[in-house]
Structure formats: structure tokens, C-alpha cells
Amino acid sequence: VSVATDRDWTEYLYDCRDMAAMDKAELGKLRRDIQRFWRCYGHMVTMSPVSIQDLPQLREFHARWCQDYVREQKLPESLAAESEAIYDCLNNFEVLGLSGIIARDGATVIGYALGTVLPGEAFDVMFMKTTRSYSQMNKALIHELSRRHVAAMLNLEEDLGLPGLRQSKLQLQPAMLLDKYTAIREKQPLSLNRLQANLCLLTVVLCWAFEVIILKNIPDSVPGLAVTSLTNLIGGIVLT
């Protein structure tokens, strides 16, 4: 058995207290980006916890988000599958124990972050979508989740090997990178050289030939069990 990791599937975990306070030097860029967001949009943007009443608007927003994406490029298969998962989650919001943050400009939904608390007190941000014209809103949503202390840690999941996504998640200064391990049971191939292969083939042919000769010369009066025992004994001697 061999154990392997894949960096593309490593998950990013962040300390909610650090992300909420943003008082560490290494979080200076994050602090400035969020302050810039609220300076630009604070007079019109509000953020609040997602409620059951928000679900119809979230469905409408996600449909609009997909339409805007398709205008620029074809919706890839992976995003189509993600969209199906998002609608399933919204349709089963309470059953799955989901929560999150919704952002509005007036009465219009412009973004959201949705997830659930995992064992170990980490909030898994399963989906996060924003309107592209609102710069830095994804960071503002992450800060809002942290500020409301939904859990001890935030899990922003993996980067899938996408360079831009990896860079942005590393810039947020994760407290921990959580590797995933895959155990692989390795099959040991049967390695035979040409001589060994030919000997095996010859042995099989000899066993078959002896069996035919023996069966042809054994009287019909001999019980079947005795014939089977005799042929097995001779086959074992030949193979040995």
C-alpha cells in the first residue's frame, strides 16, 4: 500500500479571530482591500445572515450569475455540475443545516457565501458567488463570516490547481493547509521471463495430455471419484 497526496486538493483553513481582527502585519493587504470595498460601496451595500426568506432571491441571483458568465464564455461542465449542487442545497437548506452571508445593493442580491459547520468547529464555505463589478466583495464576505464567529475556523476548501485561485487563497494567510491522503493498494505484477513462460505452457500441455491418456485407458467400472483423485495426483506430480 502506498500513500499519496495531491497539492491541488489541499484545503485552506483560516483562524476566524485573526480574520475578524485583521490586526496582524501579514493581513495588512486584506485589511486595506476590505476597507477599500466599504469606502466604495458602504453607502449602498449591506450584509446579513442568510434566512429562509432569502432563498428565492438566491436562486434568482445564481441564475443571473450563470447568464452573465455565459455572455463571456461557455459555461463549463464543472460549473454546470456546481450549479446543480447549489440549487440542491438551496432546496434543502434547513435539512442540510446550511447558513451563510448574503450581500445586497438596496433590494438586489449581489453576492453570497454559503456553507455549514463541520465536526471540529470549522465552517466549510461550500459556495461563494459575487457580482464582478463589486471589487473585493469576496474578501468582504469572508471577513463578515469571520466577524460573526460562525465557527473557530474557516475552510475555503481547495484551489483545484488553478494558479489564480491558489495565489488569492495564499494571500489570505491560511493558518493551516490540510492535506488529503489517498491510500493505493498496489498490485504486484507476475513477472516471468521467456523461459519460465514456456515452461508453464509446457506443464499445462503435459497435464492435459496425461489426463486424456489416463481417461482413455481407465475402465468404465472404476468409480468417478477414484478417476478424479488419480488425475489430480498425477497433475500435482507433474507440476512439482
Short mmCIF file of C-alpha atoms in Angstrom, two decimals:
data_model
loop_
_atom_site.label_atom_id
_atom_site.label_comp_id
_atom_site.label_asym_id
_atom_site.label_seq_id
_atom_site.Cartn_x
_atom_site.Cartn_y
_atom_site.Cartn_z
CA VAL A 1 0.00 0.00 0.00
CA SER A 2 1.30 3.44 -0.93
CA VAL A 3 0.01 6.79 0.38
CA ALA A 4 -0.06 9.86 -1.85
CA THR A 5 -1.17 13.49 -1.59
CA ASP A 6 -2.28 15.89 -4.31
CA ARG A 7 -1.49 19.58 -3.68
CA ASP A 8 -4.40 20.61 -5.91
CA TRP A 9 -6.82 19.14 -3.34
CA THR A 10 -5.21 20.61 -0.21
CA GLU A 11 -7.74 22.62 1.82
CA TYR A 12 -7.13 26.12 3.21
CA LEU A 13 -8.12 26.80 6.83
CA TYR A 14 -8.15 30.26 8.45
CA ASP A 15 -8.45 31.36 12.07
CA CYS A 16 -11.72 33.31 12.40
CA ARG A 17 -10.34 35.51 15.18
CA ASP A 18 -7.37 36.58 13.08
CA MET A 19 -9.52 37.16 10.01
CA ALA A 20 -12.03 39.20 12.00
CA ALA A 21 -9.44 41.39 13.76
CA MET A 22 -7.05 41.71 10.77
CA ASP A 23 -4.50 43.22 13.15
CA LYS A 24 -1.56 41.05 12.13
CA ALA A 25 1.03 42.57 9.81
CA GLU A 26 0.71 39.77 7.25
CA LEU A 27 -3.01 40.56 6.91
CA GLY A 28 -2.33 44.19 6.04
CA LYS A 29 -3.26 43.79 2.36
CA LEU A 30 -6.51 42.03 3.25
CA ARG A 31 -7.36 44.83 5.68
CA ARG A 32 -6.70 47.52 3.07
CA ASP A 33 -8.75 45.69 0.39
CA ILE A 34 -11.76 45.32 2.70
CA GLN A 35 -11.53 48.95 3.82
CA ARG A 36 -11.45 49.96 0.16
CA PHE A 37 -14.55 47.88 -0.52
CA TRP A 38 -16.55 49.57 2.22
CA ARG A 39 -15.33 53.03 1.23
CA CYS A 40 -16.55 52.42 -2.31
CA TYR A 41 -19.79 50.56 -1.62
CA GLY A 42 -20.59 51.01 2.08
CA HIS A 43 -23.26 53.62 1.41
CA MET A 44 -25.32 51.13 -0.61
CA VAL A 45 -24.21 47.57 0.26
CA THR A 46 -25.47 45.63 3.27
CA MET A 47 -24.61 42.12 4.50
CA SER A 48 -26.71 39.87 6.72
CA PRO A 49 -27.12 36.18 7.61
CA VAL A 50 -28.97 34.06 5.06
CA SER A 51 -32.54 33.24 6.10
CA ILE A 52 -35.24 31.00 4.65
CA GLN A 53 -36.90 34.08 3.19
CA ASP A 54 -33.75 34.84 1.17
CA LEU A 55 -33.72 31.53 -0.73
CA PRO A 56 -35.91 32.61 -3.70
CA GLN A 57 -33.68 35.65 -4.23
CA LEU A 58 -30.57 33.49 -4.02
CA ARG A 59 -31.95 31.20 -6.74
CA GLU A 60 -32.66 34.21 -8.93
CA PHE A 61 -29.21 35.65 -8.28
CA HIS A 62 -27.45 32.41 -9.17
CA ALA A 63 -29.42 32.09 -12.41
CA ARG A 64 -28.40 35.67 -13.24
CA TRP A 65 -24.77 34.91 -12.33
CA CYS A 66 -24.74 31.95 -14.75
CA GLN A 67 -26.24 34.09 -17.52
CA ASP A 68 -23.57 36.76 -17.02
CA TYR A 69 -20.87 34.07 -17.16
CA VAL A 70 -22.26 32.59 -20.37
CA ARG A 71 -22.20 36.01 -22.04
CA GLU A 72 -18.42 35.99 -21.72
CA GLN A 73 -17.72 32.30 -22.28
CA LYS A 74 -19.43 28.94 -22.41
CA LEU A 75 -20.45 27.55 -19.03
CA PRO A 76 -18.02 24.65 -18.47
CA GLU A 77 -19.22 21.24 -17.41
CA SER A 78 -17.74 21.66 -13.92
CA LEU A 79 -19.69 24.87 -13.30
CA ALA A 80 -22.87 23.31 -14.65
CA ALA A 81 -22.46 20.49 -12.11
CA GLU A 82 -21.73 23.04 -9.37
CA SER A 83 -24.88 24.97 -10.27
CA GLU A 84 -26.95 21.82 -9.91
CA ALA A 85 -25.39 21.24 -6.48
CA ILE A 86 -26.13 24.84 -5.45
CA TYR A 87 -29.81 24.52 -6.37
CA ASP A 88 -29.99 21.20 -4.49
CA CYS A 89 -28.53 22.88 -1.40
CA LEU A 90 -30.91 25.82 -1.61
CA ASN A 91 -33.85 23.43 -1.97
CA ASN A 92 -32.71 21.54 1.15
CA PHE A 93 -31.32 24.47 3.12
CA GLU A 94 -32.74 23.54 6.53
CA VAL A 95 -32.29 19.77 6.17
CA LEU A 96 -28.58 20.22 5.42
CA GLY A 97 -28.08 22.70 8.27
CA LEU A 98 -26.70 25.39 5.98
CA SER A 99 -26.02 29.03 6.83
CA GLY A 100 -24.13 31.93 5.34
CA ILE A 101 -23.99 35.62 4.42
CA ILE A 102 -25.97 37.43 1.74
CA ALA A 103 -24.92 40.79 0.26
CA ARG A 104 -27.40 43.29 -1.19
CA ASP A 105 -27.23 46.58 -3.01
CA GLY A 106 -30.54 48.04 -1.91
CA ALA A 107 -33.01 45.21 -2.51
CA THR A 108 -30.88 43.45 -5.15
CA VAL A 109 -28.74 40.43 -4.21
CA ILE A 110 -25.16 40.93 -5.39
CA GLY A 111 -23.36 38.03 -3.68
CA TYR A 112 -23.41 35.34 -1.04
CA ALA A 113 -21.31 32.82 0.85
CA LEU A 114 -22.95 29.54 1.83
CA GLY A 115 -21.73 26.59 3.88
CA THR A 116 -22.03 24.54 7.04
CA VAL A 117 -20.12 23.88 10.26
CA LEU A 118 -18.08 20.67 10.13
CA PRO A 119 -17.02 18.48 13.07
CA GLY A 120 -14.02 20.18 14.67
CA GLU A 121 -15.58 23.67 14.55
CA ALA A 122 -14.62 24.65 11.01
CA PHE A 123 -17.12 26.45 8.80
CA ASP A 124 -16.86 24.94 5.32
CA VAL A 125 -17.51 27.64 2.70
CA MET A 126 -19.09 25.42 0.07
CA PHE A 127 -20.18 28.11 -2.38
CA MET A 128 -19.36 31.79 -2.81
CA LYS A 129 -20.57 33.89 -5.75
CA THR A 130 -20.28 37.64 -6.26
CA THR A 131 -21.19 40.22 -8.88
CA ARG A 132 -17.95 41.01 -10.68
CA SER A 133 -18.48 44.76 -10.79
CA TYR A 134 -18.11 44.95 -6.98
CA SER A 135 -14.36 44.70 -6.47
CA GLN A 136 -13.06 42.79 -3.42
CA MET A 137 -16.53 41.61 -2.36
CA ASN A 138 -15.34 38.01 -1.89
CA LYS A 139 -12.88 39.23 0.76
CA ALA A 140 -15.60 41.30 2.41
CA LEU A 141 -17.85 38.21 2.60
CA ILE A 142 -15.05 36.16 4.16
CA HIS A 143 -14.41 38.90 6.71
CA GLU A 144 -18.12 39.10 7.52
CA LEU A 145 -18.27 35.35 8.15
CA SER A 146 -15.24 35.61 10.42
CA ARG A 147 -16.55 38.68 12.23
CA ARG A 148 -19.79 36.90 13.08
CA HIS A 149 -17.79 33.96 14.54
CA VAL A 150 -19.75 31.24 12.76
CA ALA A 151 -17.00 28.81 13.87
CA ALA A 152 -13.43 28.75 15.16
CA MET A 153 -12.00 28.21 11.67
CA LEU A 154 -13.00 28.95 8.10
CA ASN A 155 -12.40 26.26 5.48
CA LEU A 156 -12.14 27.75 1.98
CA GLU A 157 -11.57 24.27 0.51
CA GLU A 158 -9.12 23.51 -2.29
CA ASP A 159 -7.72 25.53 -5.22
CA LEU A 160 -8.01 22.70 -7.81
CA GLY A 161 -4.58 23.60 -9.13
CA LEU A 162 -5.79 26.93 -10.58
CA PRO A 163 -2.87 29.42 -10.27
CA GLY A 164 -5.03 32.50 -9.69
CA LEU A 165 -7.17 30.79 -7.06
CA ARG A 166 -4.11 29.41 -5.29
CA GLN A 167 -2.47 32.82 -5.17
CA SER A 168 -5.58 34.53 -3.79
CA LYS A 169 -6.05 31.91 -1.06
CA LEU A 170 -2.40 32.07 -0.05
CA GLN A 171 -2.60 35.86 0.17
CA LEU A 172 -5.27 35.45 2.85
CA GLN A 173 -2.57 33.85 5.04
CA PRO A 174 -4.08 30.47 5.95
CA ALA A 175 -3.47 29.21 9.47
CA MET A 176 -3.25 25.65 8.17
CA LEU A 177 -3.03 23.71 4.92
CA LEU A 178 -4.94 20.47 5.29
CA ASP A 179 -3.62 17.73 3.01
CA LYS A 180 -5.82 14.88 1.79
CA TYR A 181 -4.31 11.41 1.57
CA THR A 182 -5.14 8.60 -0.81
CA ALA A 183 -4.16 5.01 0.02
CA ILE A 184 -3.38 2.98 -3.09
CA ARG A 185 -3.17 -0.78 -2.97
CA GLU A 186 -0.51 -1.71 -5.45
CA LYS A 187 -0.89 -4.93 -7.42
CA GLN A 188 2.29 -6.93 -7.74
CA PRO A 189 2.51 -7.99 -11.39
CA LEU A 190 3.53 -11.56 -12.14
CA SER A 191 6.88 -11.18 -13.81
CA LEU A 192 8.02 -14.13 -15.93
CA ASN A 193 10.92 -14.34 -18.34
CA ARG A 194 10.51 -16.17 -21.65
CA LEU A 195 11.95 -19.46 -20.33
CA GLN A 196 9.62 -19.50 -17.32
CA ALA A 197 6.61 -18.72 -19.51
CA ASN A 198 7.46 -21.54 -21.91
CA LEU A 199 7.90 -23.99 -19.01
CA CYS A 200 4.49 -23.06 -17.63
CA LEU A 201 2.90 -23.58 -21.03
CA LEU A 202 4.66 -26.95 -21.45
CA THR A 203 3.49 -28.08 -17.99
CA VAL A 204 -0.12 -27.23 -18.80
CA VAL A 205 0.10 -29.14 -22.11
CA LEU A 206 1.64 -32.19 -20.40
CA CYS A 207 -1.07 -32.20 -17.71
CA TRP A 208 -3.77 -32.04 -20.35
CA ALA A 209 -2.12 -34.80 -22.41
CA PHE A 210 -1.67 -37.12 -19.41
CA GLU A 211 -5.27 -36.57 -18.40
CA VAL A 212 -6.53 -37.52 -21.86
CA ILE A 213 -4.37 -40.66 -21.97
CA ILE A 214 -5.38 -41.74 -18.46
CA LEU A 215 -9.08 -41.19 -19.03
CA LYS A 216 -8.92 -43.14 -22.28
CA ASN A 217 -7.34 -46.19 -20.62
CA ILE A 218 -9.32 -46.33 -17.37
CA PRO A 219 -12.11 -48.95 -17.46
CA ASP A 220 -15.67 -47.68 -17.11
CA SER A 221 -16.07 -49.78 -13.98
CA VAL A 222 -13.70 -47.54 -11.99
CA PRO A 223 -15.66 -45.04 -9.83
CA GLY A 224 -15.58 -41.38 -10.89
CA LEU A 225 -14.15 -40.26 -7.54
CA ALA A 226 -11.17 -42.59 -7.99
CA VAL A 227 -10.54 -41.25 -11.51
CA THR A 228 -10.63 -37.63 -10.27
CA SER A 229 -8.24 -38.42 -7.40
CA LEU A 230 -5.83 -40.22 -9.73
CA THR A 231 -5.72 -37.41 -12.31
CA ASN A 232 -5.24 -34.77 -9.58
CA LEU A 233 -2.37 -36.78 -8.10
CA ILE A 234 -0.60 -37.14 -11.45
CA GLY A 235 -1.18 -33.44 -12.25
CA GLY A 236 0.33 -32.45 -8.90
CA ILE A 237 3.41 -34.64 -9.53
CA VAL A 238 3.92 -33.10 -12.99
CA LEU A 239 3.56 -29.53 -11.68
CA THR A 240 6.00 -30.26 -8.87
#
